[in-house]
Amino acid sequence: MSISNWKYNTEQSLVENHGLKHDEFESIVEGLGREPNLTELGIFSAMWNEHCSYKSSKYWLKKLPTSGDRVVQGPGENAGVIDIDDGDVAVFKMESHNHPSFIEPYQGAATGVGGILRDVFTMGARPVANLNALRFGEIDHPKTKHLLSGVVEGIGGYGNCIGIPTVGGEVNFHPSYNGNILVNAMTVGIAKKDKIFYSAAAGIGNPVVYVGSKTGRDGIHGATMASAEFDDDSEDKKPTVQVGDPFTEKLLLEACLELMKEEAIIAIQDMGAAGLTSSSIEMASKGNVGLEIDLTKVPMRAQNMTAYELMLSESQERMLMVIDPTKESLARNIFRKWDLEFEVIGKVTDTKNLVLNMNGKEEACIPINILVEDAPEYQRDYIIREPSKRIKIIQDQFDQKTIIPDLIEMISHPNLCSRKWIWEQYDHMVMADTIVRPGSDAAVVRVHGTNKGIAISTDCSPIYCKHNSFEGGKHAIVETWRNIIASGALPIAVTDCMNFGNPEKPEIMGEFVECIRGMAESCSYLNYPVISGNVSLYNETNGVGIYPTPAIGGVGLIKDLSKTMTIGLKNEGNIICVIGETSGHLNMSQYLSIIKNKEEGSVPEINLETEKKNGMFVLDCIEGHLTLSVHDIGEGGLLIAMSEMCMAGNLGVQIEVKKEFLHAYLFGEDQGRYLIEVSEKNYEKVIALAKDNSVHIEKLGFVGGTDLKINHLNKVSIAQLVEKNSEFFEKYTGE
């Protein structure tokens, strides 16, 4: 920042170290009518950083559709809420914990899981499923193995201990994540529609209560760190990474849900990023009230903590509540029963100020509106790059004899191989309601005590987003939509986690803008709104940023679990059909990347009309019990999807393809396609239904045997496919 004519008593370096720009500090001084003291400076730093204020993204996030017939609560609360019939709702959100996980992978990933769990049960929902979306650098990068092992262990360690199943997710590797890995965590919970809890403080004089664990010095400046680029000294930031305790979180979960049944809670807010600062200010702002807090009463596990430290600590497993004063004793007894802290630390006021006292001294007095309404909002300059151009792929350069060797190489690759090594470390069956386990298109979890379920999927293609951000944004939404359709569910809504580089660079901001535009177009057309989410910017190290990665978590409803679909082939003699047209789009494909070591060409375009038509047709087939297995065709193309169905069902197929350019047909990544397995007796019904709905359908072949055969010329045993598909992580990790 280096302002030569600095005119303030506050040291310029102190302002810089708090991540505030010169003009932002000027706004603070103007709003307060004075310079802030150290505690106030820390509070502004926390609330005005990118991670908490969304100052670079707010303008564009408003372009996303956020409402719908089933939307009960959209963005703005701890999590989004959708109606899933019978008085039930699904509550869900995805959040990032990227920077902490890169610095300290186990605790970073673990506390990421803990944080998103609190966001969900703060709303009154019991969490029923965890998912994750992970991105790592090159497999031979010196840090990748350490980061991968630590993150997976952290996710499993926290989720397994608290007793919430981790039912799905995605893992990919790419050089752009060498300096910044991505750890995005998603949680889904179930609640009653009339028992949702919100965060707006209310009732002048009502007690403000601190519950959960004691406050320590861990995580101070965590939110600020998450809003900054890395450099070679990033290891020095380890003190900003929080330390989690899943056993305490389990107690906190049960205590909160028990108290919620007593109708004692007026408002509740998780202490996440920026800790007591963000929770108190968000509650006051949403309620249009003030708060007065005595920091002396905050439970502490470290001696001589200052007001600054108490307000900025990101110690885990803590909540802030406003409760009914007539039920204070009841609430206290519940939390003491669960061996948790319960302290009245303040009250709701009509001043619309945040007032902090400690040891009889006023440590801060800040109007809430300055912190929230006057927070910076930037419409940053952006440059929209031309999308990558289509390259001509010459058929003569492809020998049909290489199809099987190419297939084996592809399914052995870390981006297409089995993730079994990862998900076997997660308890995905605890609570006994997991219907479809990891490894299918979408996880399916029963709504406890009913015959309905929710389907959940995470997805994104960063390569698409890098080379054509608009189409990439469309892809990210549609990919989860297809996965949910293929499971037999009606897609309802999504949560997002927008992972990008430095927004102050116009080309990076352009990627963000275009991804948002693409996402909005898909969401609007498919009636698939965004109801919650998170933005993670400044994912850069030494000026090198990640590929744009708008990770999407989608949720759908299966009204009758008997109609749930999986990808595994079921019976010999059944017919395999391809839904959707195949032109053989090899540009920007996994085939080019893995086999030809090329990342070039045009991104396959999404035709939303065709996507919706094909998806609804597949769902109609499932609803009519006309299909036995379904799999969407995604990265790697038709042959990869077919191989996955064979491996999941331990059955072979005989494929008959009368196409001249066989590689393009088998490995091309044309969009809007599915593979379906149908019985001979239902085949004509499916064909007739496709004709009635103007859906393109092709008969691909038959189920049977122990090999995957192509035109009687090329074949590979399913046993060999399974072996090759499973070996990467076992060899890589030495397990």
Tab-separated table of C-alpha atoms in Angstrom, residues 45-437:
chain	number	residue	atom	x	y	z
A	45	SER	CA	-10.285	-6.396	9.283
A	46	ALA	CA	-12.264	-9.569	9.920
A	47	MET	CA	-15.611	-8.275	8.663
A	48	TRP	CA	-14.246	-6.477	5.617
A	49	ASN	CA	-11.948	-9.204	4.348
A	50	GLU	CA	-12.892	-11.117	1.251
A	51	HIS	CA	-13.825	-14.293	3.101
A	52	CYS	CA	-16.507	-12.601	5.234
A	53	SER	CA	-17.669	-9.605	3.189
A	54	TYR	CA	-17.635	-11.051	-0.363
A	55	LYS	CA	-16.645	-7.550	-1.441
A	56	SER	CA	-15.409	-8.654	-4.865
A	57	SER	CA	-18.200	-11.130	-5.547
A	58	LYS	CA	-21.418	-9.736	-4.020
A	59	TYR	CA	-22.442	-7.829	-7.114
A	60	TRP	CA	-22.165	-10.882	-9.361
A	61	LEU	CA	-23.616	-13.416	-6.920
A	62	LYS	CA	-26.873	-11.470	-7.096
A	63	LYS	CA	-27.177	-12.607	-10.739
A	64	LEU	CA	-27.778	-16.224	-9.655
A	65	PRO	CA	-31.376	-17.487	-9.384
A	66	THR	CA	-32.096	-18.226	-5.729
A	67	SER	CA	-35.829	-18.877	-5.506
A	68	GLY	CA	-38.160	-21.680	-6.512
A	69	ASP	CA	-41.311	-23.560	-5.580
A	70	ARG	CA	-39.441	-25.713	-3.096
A	71	VAL	CA	-37.057	-23.088	-1.710
A	72	VAL	CA	-37.814	-22.347	1.949
A	73	GLN	CA	-34.629	-20.378	2.643
A	74	GLY	CA	-32.154	-19.110	0.090
A	75	PRO	CA	-28.754	-17.428	0.570
A	76	GLY	CA	-28.265	-15.242	3.615
A	77	GLU	CA	-28.559	-17.740	6.457
A	78	ASN	CA	-26.191	-20.366	7.788
A	79	ALA	CA	-27.503	-22.835	5.189
A	80	GLY	CA	-30.169	-23.125	2.502
A	81	VAL	CA	-33.449	-24.998	2.994
A	82	ILE	CA	-35.666	-26.868	0.506
A	83	ASP	CA	-39.060	-28.516	0.910
A	84	ILE	CA	-38.990	-32.301	0.435
A	85	ASP	CA	-42.682	-32.944	1.190
A	86	ASP	CA	-44.553	-34.268	4.224
A	87	GLY	CA	-43.477	-31.333	6.371
A	88	ASP	CA	-39.788	-32.254	5.929
A	89	VAL	CA	-36.980	-30.042	4.653
A	90	ALA	CA	-33.418	-30.635	3.554
A	91	VAL	CA	-30.860	-28.148	4.856
A	92	PHE	CA	-27.505	-27.939	3.107
A	93	LYS	CA	-24.453	-25.897	2.261
A	94	MET	CA	-20.922	-26.235	0.891
A	95	GLU	CA	-17.927	-24.282	2.201
A	96	SER	CA	-14.221	-24.041	1.537
A	97	HIS	CA	-11.308	-24.645	3.866
A	98	ASN	CA	-8.613	-24.313	1.244
A	99	HIS	CA	-5.884	-22.203	2.773
A	100	PRO	CA	-5.934	-23.918	6.188
A	101	SER	CA	-5.805	-27.354	4.525
A	102	PHE	CA	-2.775	-26.410	2.462
A	103	ILE	CA	-0.940	-25.190	5.559
A	104	GLU	CA	-2.012	-27.982	7.912
A	105	PRO	CA	-3.931	-30.646	5.931
A	106	TYR	CA	-5.327	-32.757	8.773
A	107	GLN	CA	-6.674	-29.955	10.967
A	108	GLY	CA	-7.605	-27.789	8.000
A	109	ALA	CA	-9.794	-30.505	6.498
A	110	ALA	CA	-11.143	-31.649	9.870
A	111	THR	CA	-12.245	-28.183	10.948
A	112	GLY	CA	-13.711	-27.610	7.505
A	113	VAL	CA	-16.003	-30.580	8.152
A	114	GLY	CA	-16.772	-29.335	11.655
A	115	GLY	CA	-17.635	-25.853	10.415
A	116	ILE	CA	-20.065	-26.969	7.729
A	117	LEU	CA	-21.740	-29.377	10.161
A	118	ARG	CA	-22.393	-26.466	12.550
A	119	ASP	CA	-23.851	-24.365	9.735
A	120	VAL	CA	-26.438	-27.098	9.176
A	121	PHE	CA	-27.414	-28.019	12.714
A	122	THR	CA	-27.526	-24.330	13.651
A	123	MET	CA	-30.610	-24.228	11.406
A	124	GLY	CA	-32.286	-26.925	13.510
A	125	ALA	CA	-31.446	-29.834	11.213
A	126	ARG	CA	-29.850	-33.125	12.144
A	127	PRO	CA	-26.955	-33.720	9.730
A	128	VAL	CA	-27.386	-36.944	7.749
A	129	ALA	CA	-24.640	-36.764	5.110
A	130	ASN	CA	-21.236	-35.255	4.420
A	131	LEU	CA	-19.598	-34.883	1.016
A	132	ASN	CA	-16.439	-33.223	-0.228
A	133	ALA	CA	-14.913	-31.814	-3.405
A	134	LEU	CA	-11.108	-32.027	-3.398
A	135	ARG	CA	-8.442	-30.767	-5.788
A	136	PHE	CA	-4.747	-31.540	-5.539
A	137	GLY	CA	-1.683	-30.758	-7.631
A	138	GLU	CA	0.307	-33.134	-9.824
A	139	ILE	CA	0.719	-36.596	-8.347
A	140	ASP	CA	4.512	-36.337	-8.539
A	141	HIS	CA	4.630	-32.903	-6.902
A	142	PRO	CA	6.625	-33.201	-3.639
A	143	LYS	CA	3.699	-32.009	-1.482
A	144	THR	CA	0.801	-33.858	-3.079
A	145	LYS	CA	1.038	-37.214	-1.310
A	146	HIS	CA	1.393	-35.527	2.100
A	147	LEU	CA	-1.529	-33.186	1.433
A	148	LEU	CA	-3.758	-35.941	0.057
A	149	SER	CA	-3.143	-38.265	3.002
A	150	GLY	CA	-3.613	-35.493	5.572
A	151	VAL	CA	-6.816	-34.150	4.053
A	152	VAL	CA	-8.434	-37.580	3.654
A	153	GLU	CA	-7.450	-38.522	7.191
A	154	GLY	CA	-8.792	-35.211	8.533
A	155	ILE	CA	-12.146	-35.586	6.772
A	156	GLY	CA	-12.514	-39.177	7.901
A	157	GLY	CA	-11.286	-38.513	11.415
A	158	TYR	CA	-13.767	-35.736	12.122
A	159	GLY	CA	-16.788	-37.206	10.312
A	160	ASN	CA	-16.265	-40.711	11.691
A	161	CYS	CA	-15.901	-39.475	15.261
A	162	ILE	CA	-19.015	-37.331	15.195
A	163	GLY	CA	-21.005	-40.138	13.594
A	164	ILE	CA	-22.163	-38.505	10.342
A	165	PRO	CA	-21.675	-40.602	7.187
A	166	THR	CA	-19.436	-39.272	4.414
A	167	VAL	CA	-21.348	-40.558	1.407
A	168	GLY	CA	-19.739	-39.041	-1.673
A	169	GLY	CA	-17.597	-36.425	-3.327
A	170	GLU	CA	-14.921	-36.000	-5.958
A	171	VAL	CA	-11.126	-35.912	-6.145
A	172	ASN	CA	-9.050	-34.596	-9.030
A	173	PHE	CA	-5.406	-33.773	-9.730
A	174	HIS	CA	-4.014	-30.957	-11.885
A	175	PRO	CA	-0.818	-28.861	-11.893
A	176	SER	CA	-2.793	-25.656	-11.279
A	177	TYR	CA	-3.377	-26.817	-7.689
A	178	ASN	CA	0.304	-27.409	-6.878
A	179	GLY	CA	0.413	-24.250	-4.766
A	180	ASN	CA	-3.188	-24.157	-3.571
A	181	ILE	CA	-5.226	-27.271	-2.953
A	182	LEU	CA	-9.002	-27.070	-2.638
A	183	VAL	CA	-10.921	-28.665	0.218
A	184	ASN	CA	-14.651	-28.008	-0.120
A	185	ALA	CA	-16.959	-29.652	2.418
A	186	MET	CA	-20.714	-30.144	2.105
A	187	THR	CA	-23.273	-31.236	4.683
A	188	VAL	CA	-26.961	-32.097	4.294
A	189	GLY	CA	-29.368	-32.262	7.202
A	190	ILE	CA	-33.058	-33.041	7.691
A	191	ALA	CA	-35.512	-31.016	9.759
A	192	LYS	CA	-39.198	-30.226	10.070
A	193	LYS	CA	-40.336	-27.257	8.036
A	194	ASP	CA	-41.913	-25.564	11.039
A	195	LYS	CA	-38.818	-26.077	13.214
A	196	ILE	CA	-36.206	-24.052	11.319
A	197	PHE	CA	-34.024	-21.695	13.364
A	198	TYR	CA	-32.630	-18.407	12.142
A	199	SER	CA	-29.894	-16.009	13.196
A	200	ALA	CA	-31.627	-12.628	13.587
A	201	ALA	CA	-31.275	-11.363	17.172
A	202	ALA	CA	-34.495	-10.025	18.692
A	203	GLY	CA	-36.009	-8.857	21.963
A	204	ILE	CA	-34.401	-5.852	23.659
A	205	GLY	CA	-32.802	-6.969	26.885
A	206	ASN	CA	-32.767	-10.657	25.959
A	207	PRO	CA	-29.634	-12.528	27.040
A	208	VAL	CA	-26.835	-13.243	24.589
A	209	VAL	CA	-25.387	-16.649	25.431
A	210	TYR	CA	-22.058	-18.280	24.580
A	211	VAL	CA	-22.142	-22.107	24.377
A	212	GLY	CA	-19.743	-24.913	23.499
A	213	SER	CA	-15.973	-25.004	23.959
A	214	LYS	CA	-13.754	-22.444	25.636
A	215	THR	CA	-11.988	-19.797	23.553
A	216	GLY	CA	-8.258	-20.088	22.921
A	217	ARG	CA	-5.723	-18.371	20.728
A	218	ASP	CA	-6.014	-20.827	17.805
A	219	GLY	CA	-7.269	-19.513	14.506
A	220	ILE	CA	-6.696	-15.817	15.165
A	221	HIS	CA	-6.643	-14.037	11.798
A	222	GLY	CA	-7.870	-17.222	10.098
A	223	ALA	CA	-10.453	-15.377	7.978
A	224	THR	CA	-7.913	-12.738	7.012
A	225	MET	CA	-5.414	-15.434	6.027
A	226	ALA	CA	-8.097	-17.059	3.885
A	227	SER	CA	-8.429	-13.766	1.986
A	228	ALA	CA	-4.773	-13.463	1.022
A	229	GLU	CA	-2.407	-15.006	-1.475
A	230	PHE	CA	0.278	-17.425	-0.385
A	231	ASP	CA	3.999	-17.129	-0.856
A	232	ASP	CA	7.036	-19.209	0.093
A	233	ASP	CA	6.445	-18.368	3.768
A	234	SER	CA	2.951	-19.845	3.963
A	235	GLU	CA	4.129	-22.438	6.472
A	236	ASP	CA	4.528	-19.576	8.951
A	237	LYS	CA	0.750	-19.183	8.977
A	238	LYS	CA	0.151	-22.453	10.866
A	239	PRO	CA	-0.954	-20.589	14.028
A	240	THR	CA	-3.963	-19.270	12.047
A	241	VAL	CA	-5.276	-22.808	11.478
A	242	GLN	CA	-7.954	-23.883	13.922
A	243	VAL	CA	-7.852	-27.111	15.933
A	244	GLY	CA	-10.992	-29.215	15.985
A	245	ASP	CA	-12.478	-31.635	18.502
A	246	PRO	CA	-15.197	-33.843	16.938
A	247	PHE	CA	-16.210	-35.353	20.262
A	248	THR	CA	-17.049	-31.907	21.637
A	249	GLU	CA	-18.892	-31.086	18.415
A	250	LYS	CA	-21.029	-34.207	18.880
A	251	LEU	CA	-21.981	-32.980	22.349
A	252	LEU	CA	-22.705	-29.518	20.978
A	253	LEU	CA	-24.893	-30.964	18.225
A	254	GLU	CA	-26.998	-32.975	20.654
A	255	ALA	CA	-27.260	-30.140	23.184
A	256	CYS	CA	-28.397	-27.649	20.529
A	257	LEU	CA	-30.992	-30.020	19.071
A	258	GLU	CA	-32.297	-30.800	22.563
A	259	LEU	CA	-32.631	-27.112	23.437
A	260	MET	CA	-34.340	-26.403	20.109
A	261	LYS	CA	-37.139	-28.782	21.127
A	262	GLU	CA	-37.782	-26.566	24.175
A	263	GLU	CA	-38.482	-23.461	22.057
A	264	ALA	CA	-35.984	-21.516	24.120
A	265	ILE	CA	-33.842	-20.207	21.239
A	266	ILE	CA	-34.742	-16.881	19.644
A	267	ALA	CA	-31.644	-16.700	17.413
A	268	ILE	CA	-28.577	-18.844	16.914
A	269	GLN	CA	-25.362	-18.400	14.953
A	270	ASP	CA	-22.297	-20.587	14.498
A	271	MET	CA	-18.958	-19.033	15.435
A	272	GLY	CA	-17.177	-19.780	12.171
A	273	ALA	CA	-14.809	-17.508	10.266
A	274	ALA	CA	-13.903	-14.489	12.443
A	275	GLY	CA	-15.421	-16.215	15.472
A	276	LEU	CA	-17.254	-14.045	17.984
A	277	THR	CA	-16.852	-11.029	15.708
A	278	SER	CA	-18.817	-12.337	12.747
A	279	SER	CA	-21.411	-14.224	14.810
A	280	SER	CA	-22.333	-11.242	16.982
A	281	ILE	CA	-22.379	-8.743	14.123
A	282	GLU	CA	-24.381	-10.983	11.784
A	283	MET	CA	-26.992	-11.620	14.489
A	284	ALA	CA	-27.296	-7.923	15.290
A	285	SER	CA	-27.406	-6.865	11.642
A	286	LYS	CA	-30.092	-9.352	10.630
A	287	GLY	CA	-32.186	-8.367	13.641
A	288	ASN	CA	-31.583	-4.611	13.194
A	289	VAL	CA	-30.548	-4.362	16.838
A	290	GLY	CA	-27.433	-3.758	18.898
A	291	LEU	CA	-25.468	-6.059	21.181
A	292	GLU	CA	-23.595	-5.311	24.383
A	293	ILE	CA	-21.060	-7.954	25.357
A	294	ASP	CA	-18.885	-8.342	28.449
A	295	LEU	CA	-15.802	-10.160	27.203
A	296	THR	CA	-14.719	-10.915	30.763
A	297	LYS	CA	-17.484	-13.533	30.831
A	298	VAL	CA	-16.312	-15.389	27.701
A	299	PRO	CA	-15.010	-18.837	28.753
A	300	MET	CA	-11.263	-18.910	28.070
A	301	ARG	CA	-8.771	-21.737	27.931
A	302	ALA	CA	-5.751	-19.424	27.721
A	303	GLN	CA	-4.650	-16.946	30.337
A	304	ASN	CA	-4.616	-13.176	29.932
A	305	MET	CA	-6.463	-13.115	26.621
A	306	THR	CA	-7.134	-9.634	25.303
A	307	ALA	CA	-10.349	-8.257	23.833
A	308	TYR	CA	-8.674	-8.375	20.424
A	309	GLU	CA	-7.835	-12.072	20.803
A	310	LEU	CA	-11.259	-13.018	22.134
A	311	MET	CA	-13.049	-11.338	19.255
A	312	LEU	CA	-10.825	-12.787	16.508
A	313	SER	CA	-10.201	-16.284	17.825
A	314	GLU	CA	-11.585	-19.030	15.598
A	315	SER	CA	-11.573	-21.742	18.229
A	316	GLN	CA	-13.948	-24.463	17.147
A	317	GLU	CA	-17.190	-25.980	18.474
A	318	ARG	CA	-18.761	-22.701	19.663
A	319	MET	CA	-22.164	-21.053	19.171
A	320	LEU	CA	-23.764	-17.733	20.003
A	321	MET	CA	-27.445	-17.603	20.952
A	322	VAL	CA	-30.153	-15.208	21.969
A	323	ILE	CA	-32.508	-17.084	24.260
A	324	ASP	CA	-35.845	-16.602	25.978
A	325	PRO	CA	-34.928	-15.198	29.417
A	326	THR	CA	-37.671	-17.268	31.059
A	327	LYS	CA	-35.904	-20.432	29.901
A	328	GLU	CA	-32.333	-19.478	30.798
A	329	SER	CA	-32.146	-21.950	33.677
A	330	LEU	CA	-33.516	-24.767	31.503
A	331	ALA	CA	-30.988	-23.985	28.768
A	332	ARG	CA	-28.118	-23.816	31.239
A	333	ASN	CA	-28.999	-27.218	32.670
A	334	ILE	CA	-29.110	-28.833	29.228
A	335	PHE	CA	-25.640	-27.592	28.289
A	336	ARG	CA	-24.180	-28.448	31.668
A	337	LYS	CA	-25.649	-31.959	31.287
A	338	TRP	CA	-23.679	-32.290	28.043
A	339	ASP	CA	-20.576	-30.939	29.824
A	340	LEU	CA	-20.429	-27.783	27.696
A	341	GLU	CA	-19.870	-24.141	28.490
A	342	PHE	CA	-22.974	-21.969	28.915
A	343	GLU	CA	-22.415	-18.334	29.810
A	344	VAL	CA	-24.570	-15.249	29.461
A	345	ILE	CA	-22.068	-12.780	28.022
A	346	GLY	CA	-24.307	-9.915	27.008
A	347	LYS	CA	-27.711	-8.616	25.989
A	348	VAL	CA	-29.664	-7.337	23.020
A	349	THR	CA	-29.907	-3.533	22.902
A	350	ASP	CA	-31.739	-0.902	20.868
A	351	THR	CA	-28.557	1.082	20.130
A	352	LYS	CA	-27.719	-0.704	16.858
A	353	ASN	CA	-24.116	-0.662	18.089
A	354	LEU	CA	-21.715	-3.434	18.970
A	355	VAL	CA	-20.403	-2.493	22.400
A	356	LEU	CA	-17.615	-4.536	23.960
A	357	ASN	CA	-16.586	-4.220	27.597
A	358	MET	CA	-13.817	-5.998	29.467
A	359	ASN	CA	-12.783	-5.607	33.095
A	360	GLY	CA	-15.012	-2.570	33.405
A	361	LYS	CA	-13.484	-0.798	30.384
A	362	GLU	CA	-15.112	-0.166	27.025
A	363	GLU	CA	-12.975	-1.894	24.416
A	364	ALA	CA	-15.046	-1.122	21.330
A	365	CYS	CA	-18.140	0.721	20.197
A	366	ILE	CA	-19.005	0.332	16.532
A	367	PRO	CA	-22.292	1.030	14.723
A	368	ILE	CA	-23.441	-2.224	13.141
A	369	ASN	CA	-24.368	-0.512	9.887
A	370	ILE	CA	-20.769	0.622	9.332
A	371	LEU	CA	-19.538	-2.943	9.669
A	372	VAL	CA	-22.190	-4.441	7.400
A	373	GLU	CA	-23.975	-1.926	5.172
A	374	ASP	CA	-20.901	0.235	4.633
A	375	ALA	CA	-18.615	-2.700	3.947
A	376	PRO	CA	-16.787	-2.325	0.638
A	377	GLU	CA	-18.445	-3.672	-2.481
A	378	TYR	CA	-16.324	-3.658	-5.604
A	379	GLN	CA	-17.233	-4.027	-9.241
A	380	ARG	CA	-13.739	-4.945	-10.250
A	381	ASP	CA	-12.437	-4.586	-13.752
A	382	TYR	CA	-12.601	-7.772	-15.734
A	383	ILE	CA	-11.411	-9.136	-19.037
A	384	ILE	CA	-13.279	-11.906	-20.822
A	385	ARG	CA	-10.873	-14.097	-22.733
A	386	GLU	CA	-11.798	-15.660	-26.006
A	387	PRO	CA	-12.802	-19.294	-25.515
A	388	SER	CA	-10.348	-21.899	-26.718
A	389	LYS	CA	-10.773	-22.649	-30.406
A	390	ARG	CA	-11.726	-26.019	-31.825
A	391	ILE	CA	-8.811	-28.043	-33.153
A	392	LYS	CA	-9.098	-30.487	-36.012
A	393	ILE	CA	-8.548	-34.078	-34.992
A	394	ILE	CA	-7.513	-36.334	-37.859
A	395	GLN	CA	-9.064	-39.774	-37.841
A	396	ASP	CA	-6.111	-41.369	-39.625
A	397	GLN	CA	-3.937	-40.747	-36.572
A	398	PHE	CA	-5.986	-43.224	-34.495
A	399	ASP	CA	-5.554	-46.997	-34.746
A	400	GLN	CA	-8.554	-49.056	-33.609
A	401	LYS	CA	-6.150	-51.624	-32.174
A	402	THR	CA	-5.243	-49.122	-29.421
A	403	ILE	CA	-8.788	-48.757	-28.069
A	404	ILE	CA	-8.441	-51.345	-25.310
A	405	PRO	CA	-4.896	-50.280	-24.285
A	406	ASP	CA	-6.093	-46.666	-24.254
A	407	LEU	CA	-9.103	-47.622	-22.144
A	408	ILE	CA	-6.876	-49.393	-19.613
A	409	GLU	CA	-4.520	-46.424	-19.405
A	410	MET	CA	-7.426	-44.053	-18.868
A	411	ILE	CA	-9.185	-46.006	-16.134
A	412	SER	CA	-5.814	-46.360	-14.393
A	413	HIS	CA	-5.258	-42.598	-14.368
A	414	PRO	CA	-5.682	-40.778	-11.027
A	415	ASN	CA	-8.479	-38.600	-12.468
A	416	LEU	CA	-10.568	-41.555	-13.637
A	417	CYS	CA	-9.561	-44.421	-11.384
A	418	SER	CA	-11.513	-45.839	-8.454
A	419	ARG	CA	-11.664	-43.627	-5.348
A	420	LYS	CA	-12.266	-46.674	-3.149
A	421	TRP	CA	-9.042	-46.078	-1.189
A	422	ILE	CA	-10.443	-42.701	-0.160
A	423	TRP	CA	-14.041	-43.491	0.647
A	424	GLU	CA	-13.211	-46.680	2.510
A	425	GLN	CA	-11.567	-44.438	5.118
A	426	TYR	CA	-14.896	-42.726	5.666
A	427	ASP	CA	-17.726	-44.312	7.599
A	428	HIS	CA	-20.445	-44.041	4.963
A	429	MET	CA	-22.948	-46.391	6.623
A	430	VAL	CA	-23.260	-44.937	10.129
A	431	MET	CA	-26.875	-43.953	10.989
A	432	ALA	CA	-27.988	-46.865	8.729
A	433	ASP	CA	-29.816	-44.677	6.192
A	434	THR	CA	-27.284	-44.704	3.353
A	435	ILE	CA	-29.051	-46.343	0.390
A	436	VAL	CA	-26.493	-45.736	-2.373
A	437	ARG	CA	-22.872	-45.741	-1.252
